[in-house]
Amino acid sequence: PMPDLPGFEPAVRRYQSAALVVGETLLAAMAVQLGADREYFAAHMNDPQCRLRFLHYLPIPPAPDGTLAVPTTPHTDYGALTLLAVDGVPGLEVQPIGDEWTPVDAPAGALVVNIGDMLARWTNDRYRSTPHRVVASPNQHRISIPYFVNPAASTMVTCIPSCVAPDRPARYEPIRAGDYLAARIDGTIEPSL
């Protein structure tokens, strides 16, 4: 439910509409890069399952040994894309494949784009989701606003033909987008980090 603040709900709805256009534009560019039709993903966005969240991370003092708290479990996002609006307070970290945790330099007003596990399935891991976490600031509040961009629930997520080859067989069975998201939320399907 929306808080009863003057102008809040219309502003949120405008943001959601604009963010969806950004997500669709990114997906169109990815489709072209993958050798698929520019409208490949757009054809599945007629009734998208998008969600917007507002996250507030409180300051947490360091442990006695100086270690900073990690209030979020390292994870990958479930859906196609996540557009993350940030306030410039450091804390977001990513872990590239085979590498160490790395801080994300995202100034206030930046939009961080995360590829989700559903897009990894669709692209046969040509585009892979990156594990990420938040490290708490000892003295600053941190606000982030993720917008999860997902196709219609009825969309059959099947490897894009250009992402499959004799030396790169399909790694994932087809699954309906709604079923996949429900299974991830319920914890019955987990990717390996």
CSV table of C-alpha atoms in Angstrom, one decimal:
chain,number,residue,atom,x,y,z
A,1,PRO,CA,0.0,0.0,0.0
A,2,MET,CA,1.1,3.5,-0.8
A,3,PRO,CA,1.6,5.9,2.2
A,4,ASP,CA,-0.9,8.8,2.3
A,5,LEU,CA,1.5,11.5,1.3
A,6,PRO,CA,0.4,14.2,-1.2
A,7,GLY,CA,1.7,13.5,-4.6
A,8,PHE,CA,3.5,10.3,-3.6
A,9,GLU,CA,1.5,7.8,-5.5
A,10,PRO,CA,1.4,9.7,-8.8
A,11,ALA,CA,5.2,10.2,-8.6
A,12,VAL,CA,5.8,6.5,-8.0
A,13,ARG,CA,3.5,5.6,-10.9
A,14,ARG,CA,5.4,8.0,-13.2
A,15,TYR,CA,8.7,6.5,-12.0
A,16,GLN,CA,7.5,2.9,-12.6
A,17,SER,CA,6.4,3.8,-16.2
A,18,ALA,CA,9.7,5.5,-17.0
A,19,ALA,CA,11.7,2.7,-15.5
A,20,LEU,CA,9.8,0.1,-17.5
A,21,VAL,CA,10.8,2.1,-20.7
A,22,VAL,CA,14.4,2.0,-19.6
A,23,GLY,CA,14.2,-1.8,-18.9
A,24,GLU,CA,12.5,-2.4,-22.3
A,25,THR,CA,15.2,-0.3,-24.1
A,26,LEU,CA,18.0,-2.3,-22.4
A,27,LEU,CA,16.3,-5.6,-23.2
A,28,ALA,CA,16.0,-4.5,-26.9
A,29,ALA,CA,19.7,-3.7,-27.0
A,30,MET,CA,20.6,-7.0,-25.5
A,31,ALA,CA,18.4,-8.9,-28.0
A,32,VAL,CA,20.2,-7.2,-30.9
A,33,GLN,CA,23.6,-8.0,-29.3
A,34,LEU,CA,22.5,-11.7,-29.0
A,35,GLY,CA,21.5,-11.9,-32.7
A,36,ALA,CA,17.8,-12.0,-31.9
A,37,ASP,CA,15.1,-9.7,-33.2
A,38,ARG,CA,15.1,-6.3,-31.5
A,39,GLU,CA,11.5,-7.0,-30.3
A,40,TYR,CA,12.3,-10.5,-28.9
A,41,PHE,CA,11.8,-9.4,-25.2
A,42,ALA,CA,9.2,-6.8,-26.0
A,43,ALA,CA,6.9,-9.5,-27.2
A,44,HIS,CA,6.8,-10.8,-23.6
A,45,MET,CA,6.2,-7.5,-21.9
A,46,ASN,CA,2.5,-7.1,-22.6
A,47,ASP,CA,1.6,-7.7,-19.0
A,48,PRO,CA,4.9,-7.5,-17.1
A,49,GLN,CA,5.4,-8.7,-13.5
A,50,CYS,CA,7.3,-5.7,-12.3
A,51,ARG,CA,7.8,-4.7,-8.7
A,52,LEU,CA,9.2,-1.6,-7.0
A,53,ARG,CA,10.7,-1.6,-3.5
A,54,PHE,CA,12.0,1.1,-1.2
A,55,LEU,CA,14.9,-0.1,0.9
A,56,HIS,CA,16.3,1.8,3.9
A,57,TYR,CA,19.5,0.5,5.4
A,58,LEU,CA,20.3,1.8,8.9
A,59,PRO,CA,23.8,2.6,10.0
A,60,ILE,CA,25.4,-0.3,11.9
A,61,PRO,CA,28.5,0.1,14.0
A,62,PRO,CA,31.5,-2.1,13.0
A,63,ALA,CA,32.3,-5.2,15.0
A,64,PRO,CA,35.0,-4.9,17.6
A,65,ASP,CA,37.6,-6.2,15.0
A,66,GLY,CA,36.5,-3.4,12.6
A,67,THR,CA,34.5,-5.7,10.3
A,68,LEU,CA,31.5,-4.0,8.7
A,69,ALA,CA,28.1,-5.7,9.0
A,70,VAL,CA,26.6,-7.3,5.9
A,71,PRO,CA,22.8,-7.0,6.5
A,72,THR,CA,21.9,-8.7,3.2
A,73,THR,CA,22.8,-12.3,2.3
A,74,PRO,CA,24.8,-12.4,-0.9
A,75,HIS,CA,22.3,-13.2,-3.7
A,76,THR,CA,21.4,-12.9,-7.3
A,77,ASP,CA,18.2,-11.3,-8.5
A,78,TYR,CA,15.4,-13.6,-9.6
A,79,GLY,CA,14.0,-11.9,-12.7
A,80,ALA,CA,15.1,-10.5,-16.0
A,81,LEU,CA,16.6,-7.1,-15.0
A,82,THR,CA,16.8,-5.0,-11.8
A,83,LEU,CA,17.1,-1.2,-12.1
A,84,LEU,CA,18.5,0.1,-8.9
A,85,ALA,CA,18.2,3.8,-8.1
A,86,VAL,CA,20.8,4.7,-5.4
A,87,ASP,CA,21.5,7.7,-3.2
A,88,GLY,CA,25.3,7.7,-3.5
A,89,VAL,CA,26.0,6.1,-0.1
A,90,PRO,CA,28.5,3.3,-0.6
A,91,GLY,CA,27.6,-0.2,0.4
A,92,LEU,CA,26.6,-2.2,-2.7
A,93,GLU,CA,29.2,-4.8,-3.6
A,94,VAL,CA,29.3,-7.3,-6.5
A,95,GLN,CA,31.3,-10.5,-6.9
A,96,PRO,CA,32.4,-11.1,-10.5
A,97,ILE,CA,32.9,-14.8,-11.4
A,98,GLY,CA,36.0,-16.1,-9.7
A,99,ASP,CA,36.8,-12.8,-8.1
A,100,GLU,CA,36.6,-10.9,-4.8
A,101,TRP,CA,33.8,-8.7,-3.5
A,102,THR,CA,34.1,-5.3,-5.2
A,103,PRO,CA,32.4,-2.0,-4.2
A,104,VAL,CA,30.1,-0.5,-6.8
A,105,ASP,CA,30.9,3.2,-7.4
A,106,ALA,CA,27.4,4.6,-8.0
A,107,PRO,CA,26.9,8.3,-7.3
A,108,ALA,CA,23.6,9.8,-6.1
A,109,GLY,CA,21.1,9.6,-8.9
A,110,ALA,CA,22.8,6.7,-10.7
A,111,LEU,CA,20.9,3.7,-12.0
A,112,VAL,CA,22.7,0.4,-11.4
A,113,VAL,CA,21.5,-2.4,-13.7
A,114,ASN,CA,21.6,-6.0,-12.4
A,115,ILE,CA,21.0,-8.9,-14.8
A,116,GLY,CA,18.8,-11.5,-13.1
A,117,ASP,CA,18.7,-15.3,-13.2
A,118,MET,CA,15.7,-15.4,-15.5
A,119,LEU,CA,17.7,-13.5,-18.2
A,120,ALA,CA,20.6,-15.9,-17.6
A,121,ARG,CA,18.2,-18.8,-18.4
A,122,TRP,CA,16.9,-17.0,-21.5
A,123,THR,CA,20.4,-16.3,-22.8
A,124,ASN,CA,21.9,-19.7,-21.8
A,125,ASP,CA,24.3,-17.8,-19.5
A,126,ARG,CA,25.6,-15.5,-22.2
A,127,TYR,CA,24.3,-12.8,-19.8
A,128,ARG,CA,24.8,-14.0,-16.2
A,129,SER,CA,23.5,-12.6,-13.0
A,130,THR,CA,26.2,-11.3,-10.6
A,131,PRO,CA,26.1,-12.1,-6.9
A,132,HIS,CA,25.7,-8.9,-4.8
A,133,ARG,CA,25.3,-7.8,-1.2
A,134,VAL,CA,25.1,-4.7,0.9
A,135,VAL,CA,27.8,-3.8,3.4
A,136,ALA,CA,26.4,-1.5,6.1
A,137,SER,CA,27.7,2.0,6.6
A,138,PRO,CA,28.8,2.6,10.2
A,139,ASN,CA,27.5,6.2,10.2
A,140,GLN,CA,25.2,6.8,7.2
A,141,HIS,CA,21.7,5.8,6.3
A,142,ARG,CA,21.4,4.3,2.8
A,143,ILE,CA,18.4,4.3,0.5
A,144,SER,CA,18.0,2.2,-2.6
A,145,ILE,CA,15.0,1.7,-4.8
A,146,PRO,CA,15.1,-1.5,-6.9
A,147,TYR,CA,12.6,-1.9,-9.8
A,148,PHE,CA,12.4,-5.6,-10.8
A,149,VAL,CA,11.6,-5.9,-14.5
A,150,ASN,CA,10.0,-9.2,-15.4
A,151,PRO,CA,8.0,-10.5,-18.4
A,152,ALA,CA,4.3,-11.6,-18.3
A,153,ALA,CA,3.7,-14.6,-16.1
A,154,SER,CA,2.6,-16.7,-19.0
A,155,THR,CA,5.9,-16.1,-20.9
A,156,MET,CA,7.7,-19.4,-21.6
A,157,VAL,CA,11.4,-18.7,-20.8
A,158,THR,CA,13.3,-20.8,-23.3
A,159,CYS,CA,16.9,-20.3,-24.5
A,160,ILE,CA,17.1,-17.8,-27.3
A,161,PRO,CA,18.1,-19.9,-30.4
A,162,SER,CA,21.1,-17.7,-31.1
A,163,CYS,CA,22.5,-18.6,-27.6
A,164,VAL,CA,22.5,-22.3,-28.3
A,165,ALA,CA,25.1,-24.1,-30.4
A,166,PRO,CA,26.5,-27.6,-30.7
A,167,ASP,CA,29.4,-26.7,-28.4
A,168,ARG,CA,26.9,-24.7,-26.1
A,169,PRO,CA,23.8,-26.8,-25.6
A,170,ALA,CA,20.8,-25.4,-23.7
A,171,ARG,CA,21.6,-25.5,-19.9
A,172,TYR,CA,18.0,-24.9,-18.7
A,173,GLU,CA,14.6,-26.5,-19.3
A,174,PRO,CA,11.9,-24.1,-20.5
A,175,ILE,CA,9.7,-22.7,-17.7
A,176,ARG,CA,6.9,-20.2,-17.4
A,177,ALA,CA,8.1,-16.9,-16.0
A,178,GLY,CA,5.4,-16.8,-13.3
A,179,ASP,CA,6.2,-20.4,-12.2
A,180,TYR,CA,9.9,-19.6,-12.1
A,181,LEU,CA,9.5,-16.4,-10.0
A,182,ALA,CA,7.1,-18.2,-7.6
A,183,ALA,CA,9.6,-21.1,-7.2
A,184,ARG,CA,12.4,-18.7,-6.5
A,185,ILE,CA,10.4,-16.7,-4.0
A,186,ASP,CA,9.3,-19.9,-2.3
A,187,GLY,CA,12.9,-21.2,-2.3
A,188,THR,CA,12.4,-24.3,-4.4
A,189,ILE,CA,14.8,-23.2,-7.2
A,190,GLU,CA,18.2,-21.7,-6.2
A,191,PRO,CA,21.1,-20.9,-8.5
A,192,SER,CA,24.6,-21.7,-7.5
A,193,LEU,CA,26.5,-18.6,-6.4
